[in-house]
Amino acid sequence: MISGFAIGHHTADGEGWLTGTTVVLTACGAVGGVDVRGGAPGTRETDLLDPRALVEQVDAVVLCGGSAYGLAAADGVMTALASDGRGLPVGREPGEVVPIVPAAVIFDLGRGGVFAHRPTADFGALAYRAAKATIGRSTSDPESGCVGAGTGAVAGGLKGGFGYAEATLSRGDDDVVGRVGVAVVVNAAGSPVDPESGTLWSDHRGRLDRPDSVGRVALSAERGRAGRPFNTTIGAVLTDLTLTKAQAGKVAAVAHDGLARSVRPAHGMTDGDTFFALASAHHAAPPEPMAAVGLLNRLLEVTADTVVDACFAALTAAETRGRLRAYRELAGLR
Amino acid sequence: MISGFAIGHHTADGEGWLTGTTVVLTACGAVGGVDVRGGAPGTRETDLLDPRALVEQVDAVVLCGGSAYGLAAADGVMTALASDGRGLPVGREPGEVVPIVPAAVIFDLGRGGVFAHRPTADFGALAYRAAKATIGRSTSDPESGCVGAGTGAVAGGLKGGFGYAEATLSRGDDDVVGRVGVAVVVNAAGSPVDPESGTLWSDHRGRLDRPDSVGRVALSAERGRAGRPFNTTIGAVLTDLTLTKAQAGKVAAVAHDGLARSVRPAHGMTDGDTFFALASAHHAAPPEPMAAVGLLNRLLEVTADTVVDACFAALTAAETRGRLRAYRELAGLR
């Protein structure tokens, strides 16, 4: 996990439920940016991330199922943060704070069988608690697959999910100047699979074998059954570098390039595709200032590649749920 | 009230409370736009109002106290609308809808005495019920003053509040081509009072007498006591004309001109000033299409003037609450 961040899930899987909430919690605040590129976004507190706006520190970002109803999960995260005394100080007493909690949602309504089973404020509070429990206790990556906001995700007819990947920005062999992590919920109208080869678009490192003809036929048939009306891929880029709000917004924008490579088509009118970017400034100052175009360009390049890796993690960790079949199963790779 | 709209308040005034929620409910949907101009906004579902986004019909707009915590009121409005079967259809069954409910908040935390007394989802549901009760039953304007989201409002050290005003777009004497209404919550860092004359900046029609020297001294003293750290003026422009989303966004943008005239300074870093615009298309098609620049320009001009009238209504209907003294009382106009 990137220094300064923790990720926690709350998952509701079974008995008519197939949805959840993921909280990206900062250890002590992070500079934030956002870029909304899809035609059907569901968002909260994105306006304050404009570089011209006042607030500089984000406390947490919430990724939720439940379409716009799921924005309620952010209420629970706000209440939990305030109980811990965290947020923007707005009064004379220590507890008089307003936590800064931007949020975005995916469409997964009805996928568990019951339309009204969607995240509430309690989902946010529980995911917050799960994230908080890992702060300072673990450096392991968060669980990927059918967890948190990825529980009910679908991508081009295949089971989608939550994915996480990391990368290092280095100068030469050992001189690490910063780290990048990407949390993503792949829930796209477009397909994650190259119809020619049956491989995942996001497998840019060639990690998986090419499916055989049986697998390719199964994948092609599933693709034909797609056509879910609403979708949306959402995510958050985390870095321990020091960024301005405007730079964080630029990182969030270029994160969408990774999505464009992982799912085709992306950013359509029924996708609300949204990426946040958070910078904890936990890394020691890099040898050149981030304002140097070269280092920022390198961060942008690594961000897009890491979004592809995170999409790959989501799609390969996803497991079949009912009629929503996972790539590994269809491709015969398990 | 403008045809196609209803306004309802829920007010919590007393016993440690001084906050509330106002719901602008559409009778059967409206095209919506938004413009955020302040440095400290608290908003929800504003990204989907981008003209490039899919959703064309807004079900309701929520104006709330409670800073970002107050965004929870929109959860209650969403649930109530869904119970009534209203929202964007997203499934096969009639009740499978996602209500479209953008929201913005003002900062009023702690003004009633208890920091944690802020709007919840129930506030939204109750304000929704109040608005719904007036649909088709009344053409009277909504109550102004210390009600709904204006309950805890403060403007430049004076008691602020909720205000409403209307105007008619006509060609010649009788040829009404459309109507405009403005709902506003005046809660500004800047002052609503001209320090030279002691009159309200928003009294552009010269409705009130100029305060005498005693009144001017009292107003000046109150101005000096200002300095609340967070503020925000929010509102909604309603029209029965037919607008595109882009035109609604332009109307919301020019609404801020009315605020700029009513409060000085406006749009600062601790104001989250935000206006929505909603068009119900209930008026018969005007004699020239709205695409004609002349008619749209006239709508923009009337919108800005009506925002000034609505600010005037808010500030003159406001009543003293504890140490938050109203303009009428200080100016000796009661």
Coordinates of C-alpha atoms in Angstrom, one line a residue, chain B residues 25-283:
Chain B
L25 CA -39.6 19.6 -6.5
T26 CA -40.5 19.3 -10.2
A27 CA -44.0 18.2 -11.0
C28 CA -42.8 15.9 -13.8
G29 CA -39.1 16.6 -14.4
A30 CA -37.2 19.6 -15.6
V31 CA -34.0 20.2 -17.7
G32 CA -31.3 21.3 -15.3
G33 CA -28.0 23.2 -15.2
V34 CA -25.6 24.4 -12.5
D35 CA -22.8 26.9 -12.0
V36 CA -20.5 26.7 -9.0
R37 CA -18.6 30.0 -8.4
G38 CA -17.6 30.0 -4.8
G39 CA -14.4 28.7 -3.4
A40 CA -15.8 26.3 -0.8
P41 CA -18.7 24.4 -2.4
G42 CA -20.5 21.4 -1.0
T43 CA -22.4 19.7 -3.8
R44 CA -23.8 16.4 -5.0
E45 CA -24.9 15.2 -8.5
T46 CA -23.6 18.4 -10.2
D47 CA -21.4 16.4 -12.7
L48 CA -24.4 14.9 -14.4
L49 CA -25.7 18.4 -15.2
D50 CA -22.8 18.9 -17.6
P51 CA -24.4 19.4 -21.0
R52 CA -22.3 16.5 -22.3
A53 CA -23.8 14.1 -19.8
L54 CA -26.7 11.8 -20.5
V55 CA -29.4 12.6 -18.0
E56 CA -31.8 15.3 -19.3
Q57 CA -34.5 15.4 -16.5
V58 CA -33.9 16.5 -12.9
D59 CA -36.6 15.3 -10.4
A60 CA -35.7 17.7 -7.5
V61 CA -33.0 20.0 -6.2
V62 CA -32.1 20.1 -2.6
L63 CA -30.8 23.2 -0.8
C64 CA -29.6 22.3 2.7
G65 CA -28.0 23.6 5.9
G66 CA -25.4 21.6 7.7
S67 CA -22.4 22.1 5.4
A68 CA -21.3 18.8 3.7
Y69 CA -23.1 16.7 6.4
G70 CA -26.4 18.2 5.0
L71 CA -25.9 16.4 1.7
A72 CA -27.5 13.5 3.6
A73 CA -30.9 15.3 3.1
A74 CA -30.7 14.3 -0.6
D75 CA -30.7 10.7 0.4
G76 CA -34.2 11.2 2.0
V77 CA -35.5 13.0 -1.1
M78 CA -34.2 10.2 -3.3
T79 CA -35.9 7.5 -1.2
A80 CA -39.2 9.5 -1.1
L81 CA -39.2 10.1 -4.9
A82 CA -38.4 6.4 -5.5
S83 CA -41.3 5.4 -3.2
D84 CA -43.5 7.5 -5.5
G85 CA -42.1 5.7 -8.5
R86 CA -40.3 8.8 -9.7
G87 CA -36.8 8.8 -11.3
L88 CA -34.8 7.7 -14.3
P89 CA -36.1 4.3 -15.3
V90 CA -33.1 1.8 -15.1
G91 CA -34.8 -1.6 -15.0
R92 CA -37.8 -3.7 -16.2
E93 CA -40.2 -2.9 -13.4
P94 CA -42.0 0.4 -13.0
G95 CA -40.4 1.1 -9.6
E96 CA -36.9 0.5 -10.7
V97 CA -35.8 4.1 -10.9
V98 CA -32.9 6.3 -9.9
P99 CA -34.2 9.8 -8.9
I100 CA -32.0 12.6 -10.1
V101 CA -31.5 14.9 -7.1
P102 CA -28.6 17.5 -7.3
A103 CA -28.0 19.3 -4.1
A104 CA -25.9 22.1 -2.5
V105 CA -25.3 23.1 1.1
I106 CA -24.7 26.2 3.2
F107 CA -22.5 26.4 6.2
D108 CA -24.6 27.0 9.4
L109 CA -23.0 24.5 11.8
G110 CA -23.3 25.4 15.4
R111 CA -25.5 28.4 14.9
G112 CA -28.3 26.9 16.9
G113 CA -25.9 26.1 19.8
V114 CA -25.2 22.4 19.1
F115 CA -22.6 21.7 16.5
A116 CA -24.0 18.2 15.7
H117 CA -27.5 19.5 15.1
R118 CA -27.6 19.3 11.3
P119 CA -30.0 18.0 8.6
T120 CA -30.3 14.3 8.1
A121 CA -32.1 12.2 5.4
D122 CA -35.3 12.8 7.3
F123 CA -35.1 16.5 6.7
G124 CA -35.1 15.8 3.0
A125 CA -38.0 13.5 3.2
L126 CA -40.1 16.0 5.3
A127 CA -39.3 18.9 3.0
Y128 CA -40.2 16.7 0.0
R129 CA -43.5 15.9 1.6
A130 CA -44.2 19.6 2.2
A131 CA -43.4 20.5 -1.4
K132 CA -45.5 17.6 -2.8
A133 CA -48.5 18.7 -0.7
T134 CA -48.6 22.0 -2.6
I135 CA -48.5 20.5 -6.2
G136 CA -51.7 21.5 -8.0
R137 CA -53.2 22.9 -4.9
S138 CA -51.8 26.4 -4.7
T139 CA -50.3 29.0 -6.8
S140 CA -49.0 31.0 -3.8
D141 CA -45.3 31.7 -3.4
P142 CA -43.4 29.7 -0.7
E143 CA -42.7 31.2 2.7
S144 CA -39.5 33.4 3.0
G145 CA -37.4 34.2 6.0
C146 CA -36.0 31.8 8.6
V147 CA -37.3 28.7 7.0
G148 CA -35.9 25.6 5.3
A149 CA -32.3 25.9 4.3
G150 CA -32.4 29.6 5.3
T151 CA -33.2 28.9 8.9
G152 CA -29.6 29.2 10.1
A153 CA -28.4 31.6 7.4
V154 CA -26.2 34.7 8.1
A155 CA -25.1 37.4 5.7
G156 CA -22.4 39.8 6.6
G157 CA -23.2 39.6 10.3
L158 CA -27.0 40.0 9.8
K159 CA -29.5 37.3 9.9
G160 CA -29.9 35.8 6.4
G161 CA -32.6 33.5 5.2
F162 CA -34.6 32.0 2.4
G163 CA -36.1 34.2 -0.3
Y164 CA -38.3 33.8 -3.3
A165 CA -39.2 36.1 -6.1
E166 CA -40.8 35.9 -9.6
A167 CA -40.9 37.8 -12.8
T168 CA -42.5 37.6 -16.2
L169 CA -41.0 37.7 -19.6
S170 CA -43.3 39.5 -21.9
R171 CA -43.4 41.0 -25.3
G172 CA -45.3 44.2 -25.2
D173 CA -48.0 44.6 -22.5
D174 CA -49.8 41.3 -22.4
D175 CA -47.9 38.8 -24.5
V176 CA -46.3 36.7 -21.8
V177 CA -43.7 34.4 -23.2
G178 CA -42.6 32.8 -20.0
R179 CA -42.0 33.1 -16.3
V180 CA -39.0 33.0 -14.0
G181 CA -38.8 32.3 -10.3
V182 CA -35.8 32.3 -8.0
A183 CA -35.3 30.5 -4.7
V184 CA -32.3 31.6 -2.8
V185 CA -30.6 31.1 0.6
V186 CA -28.5 34.1 1.5
N187 CA -25.7 33.1 3.7
A188 CA -22.8 35.2 2.6
A189 CA -19.4 36.3 3.9
G190 CA -20.0 39.6 2.2
S191 CA -22.4 42.3 3.4
P192 CA -25.9 42.8 2.0
V193 CA -25.8 46.5 3.2
D194 CA -24.4 49.5 1.5
P195 CA -22.3 51.1 4.2
E196 CA -22.8 54.6 3.0
S197 CA -26.6 54.6 3.0
G198 CA -27.5 51.7 5.2
T199 CA -29.8 50.4 2.5
L200 CA -29.8 46.9 1.2
W201 CA -27.8 46.4 -2.0
S202 CA -30.6 44.2 -3.2
D203 CA -33.2 47.0 -2.8
H204 CA -32.7 48.0 -6.4
R205 CA -36.3 49.0 -6.7
G206 CA -36.1 51.4 -3.8
R207 CA -38.8 49.7 -1.7
L208 CA -37.5 50.5 1.8
D209 CA -36.9 53.9 3.4
R210 CA -33.3 54.8 4.1
P211 CA -32.4 54.0 7.7
D212 CA -31.9 57.0 10.0
S213 CA -28.6 57.7 11.7
V214 CA -29.3 55.4 14.6
G215 CA -30.1 52.5 12.2
R216 CA -27.0 53.2 10.2
V217 CA -24.8 53.1 13.3
A218 CA -26.4 49.8 14.5
L219 CA -25.9 48.3 11.0
S220 CA -22.3 49.4 10.9
A221 CA -21.6 47.9 14.3
E222 CA -23.1 44.6 13.3
R223 CA -21.0 44.5 10.2
G224 CA -17.9 44.9 12.3
R225 CA -18.9 41.9 14.3
A226 CA -19.1 39.7 11.2
G227 CA -16.3 37.4 10.4
R228 CA -17.9 34.0 10.3
P229 CA -15.4 31.6 8.8
F230 CA -17.6 29.8 6.4
N231 CA -20.7 30.8 4.4
T232 CA -22.2 30.1 0.9
T233 CA -25.2 31.5 -1.0
I234 CA -27.1 28.9 -2.9
G235 CA -30.2 29.0 -5.1
A236 CA -32.3 27.7 -7.9
V237 CA -33.7 29.5 -10.9
L238 CA -37.0 28.1 -12.2
T239 CA -38.6 28.8 -15.5
D240 CA -41.6 27.4 -17.4
L241 CA -39.7 28.0 -20.7
T242 CA -38.1 25.2 -22.7
L243 CA -34.3 25.2 -22.4
T244 CA -31.5 22.8 -23.4
K245 CA -29.1 21.7 -20.7
A246 CA -26.5 24.0 -22.0
Q247 CA -28.9 27.0 -21.9
A248 CA -29.9 26.0 -18.3
G249 CA -26.2 26.1 -17.4
K250 CA -25.9 29.5 -18.9
V251 CA -28.9 30.7 -16.9
A252 CA -27.4 29.4 -13.7
A253 CA -24.1 31.2 -14.5
V254 CA -25.8 34.6 -15.0
A255 CA -27.9 34.1 -11.8
H256 CA -24.5 34.7 -10.1
D257 CA -24.6 38.3 -11.5
G258 CA -27.7 38.9 -9.3
L259 CA -25.7 37.7 -6.3
A260 CA -22.8 39.9 -7.2
R261 CA -25.1 42.9 -7.0
S262 CA -26.8 41.8 -3.7
V263 CA -23.8 41.0 -1.5
R264 CA -20.4 42.5 -1.5
P265 CA -18.0 40.8 -1.8
A266 CA -19.4 37.6 -3.2
H267 CA -17.9 34.4 -4.6
G268 CA -14.9 34.4 -2.2
M269 CA -12.9 31.5 -1.1
T270 CA -15.1 30.7 2.0
D271 CA -18.3 31.1 0.0
G272 CA -19.4 28.0 -1.9
D273 CA -21.9 30.0 -4.0
T274 CA -23.8 27.7 -6.3
F275 CA -26.9 28.2 -8.5
F276 CA -29.0 25.6 -10.3
A277 CA -31.4 26.4 -13.1
L278 CA -34.4 24.2 -14.0
A279 CA -36.7 24.5 -17.0
S280 CA -40.1 22.7 -16.9
A281 CA -41.2 23.5 -20.5
H282 CA -44.7 24.0 -19.1
H283 CA -45.2 27.2 -21.0

